[in-house]
Short mmCIF file of C-alpha atoms and ligand atoms in Angstrom, two decimals:
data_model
loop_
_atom_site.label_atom_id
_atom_site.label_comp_id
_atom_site.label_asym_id
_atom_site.label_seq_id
_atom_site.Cartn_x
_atom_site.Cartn_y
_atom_site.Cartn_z
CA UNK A 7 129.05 159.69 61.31
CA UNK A 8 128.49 163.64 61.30
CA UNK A 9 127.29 165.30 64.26
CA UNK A 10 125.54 169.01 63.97
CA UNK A 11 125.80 171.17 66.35
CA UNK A 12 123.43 173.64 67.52
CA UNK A 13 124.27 176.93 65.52
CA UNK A 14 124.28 178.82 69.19
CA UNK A 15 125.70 175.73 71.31
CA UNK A 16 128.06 177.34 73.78
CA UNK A 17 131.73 176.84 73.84
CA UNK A 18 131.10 174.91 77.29
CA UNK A 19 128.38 172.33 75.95
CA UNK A 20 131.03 171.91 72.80
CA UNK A 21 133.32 170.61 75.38
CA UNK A 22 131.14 168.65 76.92
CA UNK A 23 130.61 166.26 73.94
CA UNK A 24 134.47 166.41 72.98
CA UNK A 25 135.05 164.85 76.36
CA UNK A 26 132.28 162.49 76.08
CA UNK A 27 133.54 161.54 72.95
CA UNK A 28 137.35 161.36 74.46
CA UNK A 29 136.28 159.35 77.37
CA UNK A 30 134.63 156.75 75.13
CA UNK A 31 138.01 156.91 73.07
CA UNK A 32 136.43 158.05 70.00
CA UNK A 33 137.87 159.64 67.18
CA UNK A 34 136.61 163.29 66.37
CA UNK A 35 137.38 166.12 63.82
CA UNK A 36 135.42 169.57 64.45
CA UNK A 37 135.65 171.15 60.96
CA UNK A 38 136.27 174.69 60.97
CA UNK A 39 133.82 177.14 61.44
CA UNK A 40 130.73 175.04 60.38
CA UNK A 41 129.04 173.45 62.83
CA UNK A 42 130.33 169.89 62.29
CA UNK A 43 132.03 166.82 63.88
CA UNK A 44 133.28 164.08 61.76
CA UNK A 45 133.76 160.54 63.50
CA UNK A 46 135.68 159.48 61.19
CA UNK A 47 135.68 155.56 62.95
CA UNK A 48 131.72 155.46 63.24
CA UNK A 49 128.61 154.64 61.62
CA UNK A 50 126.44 155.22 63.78
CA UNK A 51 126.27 155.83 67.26
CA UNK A 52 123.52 156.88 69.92
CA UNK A 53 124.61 160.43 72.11
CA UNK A 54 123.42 161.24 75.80
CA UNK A 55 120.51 163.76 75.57
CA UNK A 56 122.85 165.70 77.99
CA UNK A 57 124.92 167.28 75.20
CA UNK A 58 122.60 169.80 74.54
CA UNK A 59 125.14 171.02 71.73
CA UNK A 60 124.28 168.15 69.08
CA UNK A 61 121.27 169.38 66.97
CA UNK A 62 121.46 166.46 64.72
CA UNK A 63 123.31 163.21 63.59
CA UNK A 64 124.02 161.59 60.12
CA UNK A 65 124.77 158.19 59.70
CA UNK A 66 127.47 157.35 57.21
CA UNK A 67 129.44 154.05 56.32
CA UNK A 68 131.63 155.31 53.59
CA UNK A 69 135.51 156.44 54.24
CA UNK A 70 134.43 159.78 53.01
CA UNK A 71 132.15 161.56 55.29
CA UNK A 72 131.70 165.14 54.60
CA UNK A 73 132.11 164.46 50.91
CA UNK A 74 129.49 161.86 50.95
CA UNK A 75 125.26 162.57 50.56
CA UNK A 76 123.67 161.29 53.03
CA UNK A 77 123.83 164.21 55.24
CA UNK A 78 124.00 166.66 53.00
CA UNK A 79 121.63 166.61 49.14
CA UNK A 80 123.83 169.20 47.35
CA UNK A 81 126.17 171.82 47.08
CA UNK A 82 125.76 175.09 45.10
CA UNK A 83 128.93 177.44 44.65
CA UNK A 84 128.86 181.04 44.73
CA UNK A 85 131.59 182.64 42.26
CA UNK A 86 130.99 186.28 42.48
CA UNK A 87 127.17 186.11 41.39
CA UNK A 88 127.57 183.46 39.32
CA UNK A 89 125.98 179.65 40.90
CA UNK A 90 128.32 176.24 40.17
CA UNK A 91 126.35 173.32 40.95
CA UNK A 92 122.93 174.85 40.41
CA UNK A 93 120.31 174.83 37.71
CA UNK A 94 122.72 176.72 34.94
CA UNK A 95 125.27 174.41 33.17
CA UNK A 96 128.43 176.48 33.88
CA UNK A 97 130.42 177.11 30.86
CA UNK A 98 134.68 177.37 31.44
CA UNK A 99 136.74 178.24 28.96
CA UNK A 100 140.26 179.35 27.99
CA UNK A 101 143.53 178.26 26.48
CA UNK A 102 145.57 175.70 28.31
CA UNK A 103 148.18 178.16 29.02
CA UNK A 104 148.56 181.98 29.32
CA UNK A 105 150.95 182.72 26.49
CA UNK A 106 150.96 186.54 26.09
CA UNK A 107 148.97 189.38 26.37
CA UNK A 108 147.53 189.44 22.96
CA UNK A 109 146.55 185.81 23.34
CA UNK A 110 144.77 185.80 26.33
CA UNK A 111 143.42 189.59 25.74
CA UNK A 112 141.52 188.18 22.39
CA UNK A 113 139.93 185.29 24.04
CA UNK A 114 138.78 186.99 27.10
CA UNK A 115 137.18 189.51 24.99
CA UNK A 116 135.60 186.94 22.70
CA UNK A 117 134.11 185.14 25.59
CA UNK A 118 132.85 188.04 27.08
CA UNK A 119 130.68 188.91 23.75
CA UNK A 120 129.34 184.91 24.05
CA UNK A 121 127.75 185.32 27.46
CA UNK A 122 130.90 183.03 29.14
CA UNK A 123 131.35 183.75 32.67
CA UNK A 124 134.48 181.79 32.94
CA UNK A 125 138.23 182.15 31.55
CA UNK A 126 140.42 179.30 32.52
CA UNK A 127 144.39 179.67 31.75
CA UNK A 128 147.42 177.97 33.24
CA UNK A 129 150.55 180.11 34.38
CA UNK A 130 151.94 177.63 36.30
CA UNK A 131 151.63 174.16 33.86
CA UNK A 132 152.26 170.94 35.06
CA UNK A 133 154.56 169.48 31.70
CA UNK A 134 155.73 166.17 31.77
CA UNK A 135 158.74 167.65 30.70
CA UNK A 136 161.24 169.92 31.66
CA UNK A 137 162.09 171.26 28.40
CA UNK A 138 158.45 172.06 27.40
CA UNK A 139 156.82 175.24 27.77
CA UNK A 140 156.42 175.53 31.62
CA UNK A 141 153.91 178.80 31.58
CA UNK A 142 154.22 182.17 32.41
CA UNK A 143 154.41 181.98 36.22
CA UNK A 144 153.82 185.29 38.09
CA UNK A 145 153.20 187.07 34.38
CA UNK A 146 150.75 184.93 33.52
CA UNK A 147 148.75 185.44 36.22
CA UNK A 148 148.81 188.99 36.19
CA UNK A 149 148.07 189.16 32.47
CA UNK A 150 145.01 186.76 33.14
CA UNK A 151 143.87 188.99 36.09
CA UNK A 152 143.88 191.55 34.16
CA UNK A 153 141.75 190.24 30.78
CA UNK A 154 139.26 189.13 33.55
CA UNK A 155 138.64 192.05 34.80
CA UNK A 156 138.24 194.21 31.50
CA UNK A 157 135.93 191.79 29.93
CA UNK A 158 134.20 190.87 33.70
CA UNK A 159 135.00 187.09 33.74
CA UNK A 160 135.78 184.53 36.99
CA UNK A 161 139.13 183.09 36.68
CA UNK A 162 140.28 179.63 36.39
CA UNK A 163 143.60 178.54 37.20
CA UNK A 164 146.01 175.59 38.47
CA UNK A 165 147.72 176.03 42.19
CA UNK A 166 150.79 173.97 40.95
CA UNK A 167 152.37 174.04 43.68
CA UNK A 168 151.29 174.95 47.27
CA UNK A 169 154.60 177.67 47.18
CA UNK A 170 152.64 179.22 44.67
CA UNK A 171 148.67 179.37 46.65
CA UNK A 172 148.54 182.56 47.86
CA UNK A 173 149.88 183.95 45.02
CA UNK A 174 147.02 181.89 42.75
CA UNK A 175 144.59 183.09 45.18
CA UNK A 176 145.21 186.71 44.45
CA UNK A 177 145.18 186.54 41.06
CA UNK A 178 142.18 184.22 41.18
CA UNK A 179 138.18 182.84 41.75
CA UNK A 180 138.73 179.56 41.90
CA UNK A 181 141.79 177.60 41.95
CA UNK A 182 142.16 174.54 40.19
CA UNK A 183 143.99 171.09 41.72
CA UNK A 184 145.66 169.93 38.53
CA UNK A 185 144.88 165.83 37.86
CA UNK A 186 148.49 165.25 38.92
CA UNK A 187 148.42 167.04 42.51
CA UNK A 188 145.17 165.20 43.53
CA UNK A 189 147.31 163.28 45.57
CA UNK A 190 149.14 166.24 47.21
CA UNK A 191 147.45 165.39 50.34
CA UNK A 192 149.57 168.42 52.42
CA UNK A 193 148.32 170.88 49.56
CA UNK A 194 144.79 169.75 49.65
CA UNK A 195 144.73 170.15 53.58
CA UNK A 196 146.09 173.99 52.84
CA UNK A 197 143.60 174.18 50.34
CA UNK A 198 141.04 173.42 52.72
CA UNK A 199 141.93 176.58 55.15
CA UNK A 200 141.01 178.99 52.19
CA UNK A 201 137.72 180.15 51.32
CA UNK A 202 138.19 179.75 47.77
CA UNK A 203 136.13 177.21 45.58
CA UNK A 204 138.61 174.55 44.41
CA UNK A 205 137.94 172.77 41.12
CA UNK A 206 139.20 169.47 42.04
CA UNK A 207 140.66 167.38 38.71
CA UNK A 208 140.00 163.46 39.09
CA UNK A 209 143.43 162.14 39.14
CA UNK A 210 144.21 160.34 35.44
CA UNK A 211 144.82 156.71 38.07
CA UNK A 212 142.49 157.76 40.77
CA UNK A 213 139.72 155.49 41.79
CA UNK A 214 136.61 157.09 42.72
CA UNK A 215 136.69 156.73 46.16
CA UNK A 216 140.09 158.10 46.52
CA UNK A 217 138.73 161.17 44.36
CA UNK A 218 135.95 161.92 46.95
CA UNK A 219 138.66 161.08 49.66
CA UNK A 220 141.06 164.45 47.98
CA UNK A 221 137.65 166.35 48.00
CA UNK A 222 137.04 165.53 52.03
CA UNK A 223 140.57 166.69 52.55
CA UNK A 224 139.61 170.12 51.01
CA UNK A 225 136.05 169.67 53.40
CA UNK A 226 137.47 168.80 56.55
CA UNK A 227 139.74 171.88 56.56
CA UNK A 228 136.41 174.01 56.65
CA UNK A 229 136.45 174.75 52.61
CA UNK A 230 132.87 173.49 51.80
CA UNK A 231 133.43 174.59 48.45
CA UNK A 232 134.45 172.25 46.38
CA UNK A 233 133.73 171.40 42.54
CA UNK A 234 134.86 167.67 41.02
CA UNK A 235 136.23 167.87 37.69
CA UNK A 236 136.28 164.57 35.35
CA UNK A 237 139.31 164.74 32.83
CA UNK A 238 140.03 161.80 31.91
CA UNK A 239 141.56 158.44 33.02
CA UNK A 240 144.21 156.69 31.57
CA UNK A 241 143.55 153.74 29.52
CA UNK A 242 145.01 150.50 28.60
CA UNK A 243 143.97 151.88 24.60
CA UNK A 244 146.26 154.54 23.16
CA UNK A 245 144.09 155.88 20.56
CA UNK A 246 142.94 158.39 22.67
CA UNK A 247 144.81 160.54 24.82
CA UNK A 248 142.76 159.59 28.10
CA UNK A 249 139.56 157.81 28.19
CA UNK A 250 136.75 160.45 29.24
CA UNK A 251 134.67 158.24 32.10
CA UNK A 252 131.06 160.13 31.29
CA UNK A 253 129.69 156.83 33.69
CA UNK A 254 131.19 158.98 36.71
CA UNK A 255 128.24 161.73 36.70
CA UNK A 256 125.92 160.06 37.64
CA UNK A 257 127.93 157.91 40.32
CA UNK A 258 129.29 160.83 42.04
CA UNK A 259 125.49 162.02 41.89
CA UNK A 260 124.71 158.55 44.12
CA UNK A 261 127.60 159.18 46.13
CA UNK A 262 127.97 162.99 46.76
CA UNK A 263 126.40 166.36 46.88
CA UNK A 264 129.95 167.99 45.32
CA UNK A 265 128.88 169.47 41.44
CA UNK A 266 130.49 167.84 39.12
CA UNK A 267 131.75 169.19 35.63
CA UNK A 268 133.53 167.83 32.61
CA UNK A 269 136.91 168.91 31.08
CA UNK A 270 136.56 167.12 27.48
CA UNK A 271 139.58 168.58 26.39
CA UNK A 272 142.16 166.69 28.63
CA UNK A 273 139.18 164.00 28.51
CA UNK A 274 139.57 163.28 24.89
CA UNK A 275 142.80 164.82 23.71
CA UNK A 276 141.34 165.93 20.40
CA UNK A 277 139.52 168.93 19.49
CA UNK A 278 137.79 166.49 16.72
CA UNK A 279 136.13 165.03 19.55
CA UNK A 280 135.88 167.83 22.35
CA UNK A 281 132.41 168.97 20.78
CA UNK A 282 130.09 165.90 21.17
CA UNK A 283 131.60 164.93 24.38
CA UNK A 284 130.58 168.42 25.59
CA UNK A 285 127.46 167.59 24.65
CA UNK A 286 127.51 164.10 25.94
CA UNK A 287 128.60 165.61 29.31
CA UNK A 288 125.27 167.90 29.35
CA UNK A 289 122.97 165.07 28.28
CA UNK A 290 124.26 162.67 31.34
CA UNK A 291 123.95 165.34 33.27
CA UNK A 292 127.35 167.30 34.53
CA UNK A 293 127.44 170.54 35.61
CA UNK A 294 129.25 172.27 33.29
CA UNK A 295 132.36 171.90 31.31
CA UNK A 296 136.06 173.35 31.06
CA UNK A 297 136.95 173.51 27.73
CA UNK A 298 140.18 174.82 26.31
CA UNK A 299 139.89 177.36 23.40
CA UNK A 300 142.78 179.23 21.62
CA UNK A 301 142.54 181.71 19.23
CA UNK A 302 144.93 179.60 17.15
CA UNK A 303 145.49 176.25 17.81
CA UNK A 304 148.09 175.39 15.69
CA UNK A 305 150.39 177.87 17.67
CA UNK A 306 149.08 176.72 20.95
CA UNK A 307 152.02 176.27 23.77
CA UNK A 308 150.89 173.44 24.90
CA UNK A 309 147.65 170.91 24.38
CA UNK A 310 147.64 172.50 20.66
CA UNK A 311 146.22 169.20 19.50
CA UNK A 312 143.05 169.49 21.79
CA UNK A 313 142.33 173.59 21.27
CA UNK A 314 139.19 174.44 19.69
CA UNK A 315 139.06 177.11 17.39
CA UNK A 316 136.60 180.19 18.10
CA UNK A 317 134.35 178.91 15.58
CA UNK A 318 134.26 175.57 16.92
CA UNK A 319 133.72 176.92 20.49
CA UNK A 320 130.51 178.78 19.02
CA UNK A 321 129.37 175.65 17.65
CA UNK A 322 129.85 174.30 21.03
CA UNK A 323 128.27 176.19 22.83
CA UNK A 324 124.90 176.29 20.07
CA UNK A 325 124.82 172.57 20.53
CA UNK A 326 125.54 172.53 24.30
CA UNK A 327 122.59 175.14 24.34
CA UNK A 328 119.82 173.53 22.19
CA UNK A 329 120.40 169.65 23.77
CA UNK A 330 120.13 171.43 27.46
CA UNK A 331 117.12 173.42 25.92
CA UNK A 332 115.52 170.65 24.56
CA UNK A 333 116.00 169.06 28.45
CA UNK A 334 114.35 171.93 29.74
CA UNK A 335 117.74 173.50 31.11
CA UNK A 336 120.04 176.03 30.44
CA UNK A 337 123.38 177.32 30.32
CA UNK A 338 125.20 180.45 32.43
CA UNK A 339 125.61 181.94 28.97
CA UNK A 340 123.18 184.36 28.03
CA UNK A 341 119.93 183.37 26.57
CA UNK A 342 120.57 185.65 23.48
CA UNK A 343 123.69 183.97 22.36
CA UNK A 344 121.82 181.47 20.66
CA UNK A 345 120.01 183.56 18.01
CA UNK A 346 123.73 185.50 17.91
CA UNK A 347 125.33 182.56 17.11
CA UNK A 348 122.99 180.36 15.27
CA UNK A 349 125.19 178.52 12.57
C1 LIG B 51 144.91 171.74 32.41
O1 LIG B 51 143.73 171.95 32.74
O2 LIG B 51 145.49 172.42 31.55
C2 LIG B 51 145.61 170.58 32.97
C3 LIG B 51 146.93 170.56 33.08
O3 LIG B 51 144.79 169.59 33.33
P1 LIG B 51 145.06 168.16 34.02
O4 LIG B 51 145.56 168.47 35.38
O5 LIG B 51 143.69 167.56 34.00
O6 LIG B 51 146.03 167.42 33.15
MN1 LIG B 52 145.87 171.59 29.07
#
């Protein structure tokens, strides 16, 4: 259950219902500066008219709570001026990793003249192996920082490690929880004390449930902003990299009021394929996508195989455009890109 409280409920009458609740030996969680109690243990139960603190309560059966939708219809992020979660399919894009200056400089500046709000780049990568290209660290981020804010993009980019958060958070508009940390339950709690949005990556194993449980660690810490990002599960079927679960927009949309984009790039593995699973991920309804981009592929650091090329990301975002305009929606990108760009 969730309990509201009274915006102006005194500290006294706040007490008042955390000792009721003590005496009856239930299980609370106040969440930070918003308002809200969490019983985590119950559905549903009846409160004294005495606590004059509780404006309302919300049922809920699930193991998540604040993650969940039946208190709460949806959740629209703010990212300096620009809305995740809201009528605009949000466009993300960038390569996997910050390799130099020149690299990042060119794509920044070739978003920018498409209308893209977003850059994405890793400094901090999480490689399977040692040996491989690790990212730029502390570089990396300053170089992306810095292409940002010429070409007046949001960035995009993994907290690796929770060592490395504040320093993220500088350099930073929202911070993304890689697929393999969704499990870093200490991080995600830290996470949760920030007032950053948090693009949360569905972990390549993780069950839904568990996915909306890493979200309502980032919740209960008093971070309501938090966006779920599909990428990909991993598959008994090696012919694609991961196996891009589209069926999860609409469940999460059933289950949660959290947006909810697509990254077809880690989803699919292939830049072949990164195109019309963009589009798929408008047409069932996502909220945007995170796409890598590189101005040249071939030389990419890492994920070279799953880079799009400018050209392709044009056509990409064309297509994206005229399904979601033939649905009656639209993207963040500027309505004049389309007769710009028209292939
Ligand atoms: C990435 O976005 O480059 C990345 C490492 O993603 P994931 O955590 O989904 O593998
Ligand atoms: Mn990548």
């Amino acid at each position: 259950m969730i309990i509201r409280l009274k915006k102006d409920s005194a500290a006294n009458n706040v007490k008042a219902l955390f000792d009721y609740l003590n005496e009856k030996n239930i299980a609370w969680h106040e969440v930070v500066n918003q308002k809200l109690v969490v019983l985590p243990k119950i559905n549903s139960i009846e409160l004294p008219q005495q606590l004059t603190c509780v404006e309302t309560t919300y049922p809920i059966s699930t193991h998540y709570k604040l993650a969940s939708n039946n208190w709460k219809s949806k959740t629209v992020i703010d990212v300096n001026g620009v809305e995740i979660g809201g009528d605009l399919f949000n466009i993300m894009a960038g390569p996997c990793s910050v390799e130099n200056e020149d690299q990042i400089f060119q794509t920044a500046e070739f978003l920018a003249s498409l209308g893209v709000k977003f850059i994405r780049g890793g400094a901090y990568k999480p490689r399977t192996s040692p040996y491989s290209f690790n990212g730029l660290g502390t570089q990396g981020l300053k170089l992306l920082k810095k292409a940002a804010q010429q070409y007046n993009l949001r960035v995009v980019t993994e907290v690796l490690d929770l060592s490395v958060l504040d320093e993220v958070a500088e350099h930073s508009d929202v911070l993304q929880v890689g697929s393999r940390n969704m499990h870093n339950f200490y991080m995600l709690r830290m996470l949760g004390k920030t007032n950053k949005p948090v693009l949360l990556k569905r972990g390549f194993q993780a069950k839904v449930v568990e996915w909306l449980l890493a979200a309502e660690y980032i919740l209960s810490g008093g971070n309501e902003k938090v966006i779920l990002c599909e990428r990909g599960v991993r598959s008994f079927d090696p012919s694609s990299r991961n196996l891009l679960d589209l069926g999860v927009v609409p469940l999460i949309k059933e289950l949660s009021h959290l947006p909810i984009i697509i990254d077809p790039s880690h989803g699919t593995g292939s830049a072949n394929r990164v195109i019309p699973a963009s589009m798929a991920a408008a047409a069932i309804g996502a909220h945007g996508v995170l796409v890598e981009v590189h101005p040249n592929p071939q030389q990419a650091l890492s994920d070279s195989d799953q880079a799009i090329t400018f050209s392709q990301f044009k056509e990409l975002l064309v297509n994206t455009q005229l399904l979601l305009n033939a649905l009656g929606k639209h993207t963040d990108t500027e309505s004049t890109i389309l007769n710009s760009v028209r292939l």
